[in-house]
Coordinates of C-alpha atoms in Angstrom, one line a residue:
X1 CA 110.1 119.8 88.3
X2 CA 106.4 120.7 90.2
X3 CA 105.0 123.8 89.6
X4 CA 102.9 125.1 92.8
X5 CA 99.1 126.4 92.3
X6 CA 98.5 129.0 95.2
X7 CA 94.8 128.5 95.9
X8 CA 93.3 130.7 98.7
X9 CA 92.8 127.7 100.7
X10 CA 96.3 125.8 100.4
X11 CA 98.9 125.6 98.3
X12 CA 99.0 122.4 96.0
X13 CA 102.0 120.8 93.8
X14 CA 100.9 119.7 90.4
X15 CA 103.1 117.4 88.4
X16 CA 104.5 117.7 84.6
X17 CA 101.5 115.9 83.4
X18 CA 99.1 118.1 85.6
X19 CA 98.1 115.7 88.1
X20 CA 97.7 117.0 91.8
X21 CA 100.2 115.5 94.0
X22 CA 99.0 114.2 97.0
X23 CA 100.2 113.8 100.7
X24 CA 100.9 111.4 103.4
X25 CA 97.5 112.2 104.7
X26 CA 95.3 112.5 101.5
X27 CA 97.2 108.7 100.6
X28 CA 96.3 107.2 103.7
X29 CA 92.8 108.3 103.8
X30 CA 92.2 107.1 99.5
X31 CA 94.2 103.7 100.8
X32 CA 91.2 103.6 103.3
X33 CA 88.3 103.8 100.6
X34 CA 89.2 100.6 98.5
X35 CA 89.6 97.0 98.6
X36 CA 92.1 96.1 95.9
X37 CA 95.5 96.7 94.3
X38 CA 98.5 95.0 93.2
X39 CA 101.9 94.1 94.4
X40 CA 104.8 94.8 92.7
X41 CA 107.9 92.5 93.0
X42 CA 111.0 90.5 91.3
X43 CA 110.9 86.8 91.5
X44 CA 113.8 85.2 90.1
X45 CA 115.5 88.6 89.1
X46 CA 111.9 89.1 87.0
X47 CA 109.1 91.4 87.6
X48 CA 105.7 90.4 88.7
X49 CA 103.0 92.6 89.8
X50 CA 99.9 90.4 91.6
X51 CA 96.8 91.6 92.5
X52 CA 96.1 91.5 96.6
X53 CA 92.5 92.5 98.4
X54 CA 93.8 94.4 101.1
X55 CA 93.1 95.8 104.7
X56 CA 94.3 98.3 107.3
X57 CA 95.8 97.8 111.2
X58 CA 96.9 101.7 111.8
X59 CA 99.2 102.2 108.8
X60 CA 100.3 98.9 107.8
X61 CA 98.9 97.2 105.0
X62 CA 97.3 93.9 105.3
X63 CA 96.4 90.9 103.1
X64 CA 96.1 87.3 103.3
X65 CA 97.2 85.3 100.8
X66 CA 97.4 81.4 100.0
X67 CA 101.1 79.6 99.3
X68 CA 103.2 80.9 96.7
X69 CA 105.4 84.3 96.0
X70 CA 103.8 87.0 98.3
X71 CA 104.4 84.7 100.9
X72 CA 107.4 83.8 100.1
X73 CA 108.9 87.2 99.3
X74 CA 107.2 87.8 103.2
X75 CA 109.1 85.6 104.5
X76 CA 112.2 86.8 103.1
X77 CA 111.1 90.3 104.0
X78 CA 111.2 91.4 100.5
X79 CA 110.8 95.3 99.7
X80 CA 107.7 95.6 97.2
X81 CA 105.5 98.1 95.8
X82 CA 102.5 98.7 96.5
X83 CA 99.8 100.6 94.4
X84 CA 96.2 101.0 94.0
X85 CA 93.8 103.4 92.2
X86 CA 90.4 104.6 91.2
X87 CA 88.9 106.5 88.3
X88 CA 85.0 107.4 87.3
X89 CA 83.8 105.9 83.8
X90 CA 84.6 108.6 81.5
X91 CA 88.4 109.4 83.2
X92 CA 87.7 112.6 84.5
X93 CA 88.5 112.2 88.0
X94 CA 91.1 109.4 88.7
X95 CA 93.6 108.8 91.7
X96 CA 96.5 106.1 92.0
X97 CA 98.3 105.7 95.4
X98 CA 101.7 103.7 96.1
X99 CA 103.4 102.6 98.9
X100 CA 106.9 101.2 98.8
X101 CA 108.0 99.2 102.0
X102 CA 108.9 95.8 103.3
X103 CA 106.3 92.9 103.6
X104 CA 106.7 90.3 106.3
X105 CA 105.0 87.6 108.0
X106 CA 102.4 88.6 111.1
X107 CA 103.4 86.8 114.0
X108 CA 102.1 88.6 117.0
X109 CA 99.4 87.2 118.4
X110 CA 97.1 89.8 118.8
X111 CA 97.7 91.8 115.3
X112 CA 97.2 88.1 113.9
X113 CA 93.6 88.4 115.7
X114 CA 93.2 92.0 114.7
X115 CA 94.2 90.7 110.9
X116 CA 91.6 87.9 110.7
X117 CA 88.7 90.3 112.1
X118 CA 89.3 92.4 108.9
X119 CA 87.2 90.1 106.9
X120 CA 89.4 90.8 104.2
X121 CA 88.1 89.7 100.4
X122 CA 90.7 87.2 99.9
X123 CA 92.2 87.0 96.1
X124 CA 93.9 83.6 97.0
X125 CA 91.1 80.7 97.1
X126 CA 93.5 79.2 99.6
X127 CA 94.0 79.8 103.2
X128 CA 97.4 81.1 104.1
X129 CA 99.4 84.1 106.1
X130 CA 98.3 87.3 106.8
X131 CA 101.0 89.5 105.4
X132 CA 101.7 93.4 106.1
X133 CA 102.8 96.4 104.8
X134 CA 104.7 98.6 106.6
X135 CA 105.0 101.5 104.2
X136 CA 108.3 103.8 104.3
X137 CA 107.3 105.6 101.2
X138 CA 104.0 107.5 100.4
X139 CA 102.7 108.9 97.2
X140 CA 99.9 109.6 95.0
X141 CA 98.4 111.9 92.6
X142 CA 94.9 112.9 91.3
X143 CA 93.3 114.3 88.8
X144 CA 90.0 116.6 89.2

């Protein structure tokens, strides 16, 4: 399955297609240097992948996000995907990171102030909830 690359330094698992897996801490910290991904769901037993600007309270997720399916799959607690990437112009260096957990509704007070001092880029035109994150499942890979 993942052949290991001893390098003096550490050892690192490269994938079938030759992409560097990455862990917990290497995700976190990429998930940390962008603004942007998508959300993976089913609505009506159908797949729909919508893109979400995005923040960070400790290692939930955030986003804010007018009326519609994200907050409706929030409120129901749905288990989504999560995934956002990077890569330079020419492809050479590229990363992708996903995190699969559920989404809910912030209610708490003060995580509901912490959420609106992200000054997050909203997608949605529309006022709505601030949603999060709570990933159970980590991974990425890169390529260098």
């Amino acid at each position: 399955m993942h052949e290991v690359v001893t390098q003096s330094w550490a050892a690192v698992e490269i994938d079938r297609q030759g992409l560097r897996i990455l862990d917990d801490a290497a995700c976190n910290e990429l998930l940390g240097s962008v603004r942007l991904g998508r959300i993976a769901l089913t609505n009506g037993a159908l797949p729909v992948i919508l893109p979400v600007a995005f923040g960070r309270i400790e290692n939930d997720l955030v986003f804010n996000v007018g009326p519609g399916i994200l907050a409706r799959a929030a409120a129901a607690e749905h288990i989504v995907c999560f995934q956002t990437d990077w890569a330079d112009d020419d492809l050479r260096s590229a990363w992708s990171v996903s995190a699969i957990g559920r989404l809910s509704v912030i209610t708490q007070p003060a995580k509901l102030q912490r959420a609106a001092q992200l000054d997050l880029g909203k997608w949605s035109t529309t006022d709505g909830s601030f949603l999060r994150l709570e990933p159970h499942f980590l991974s990425g890979r890169s390529r260098e």
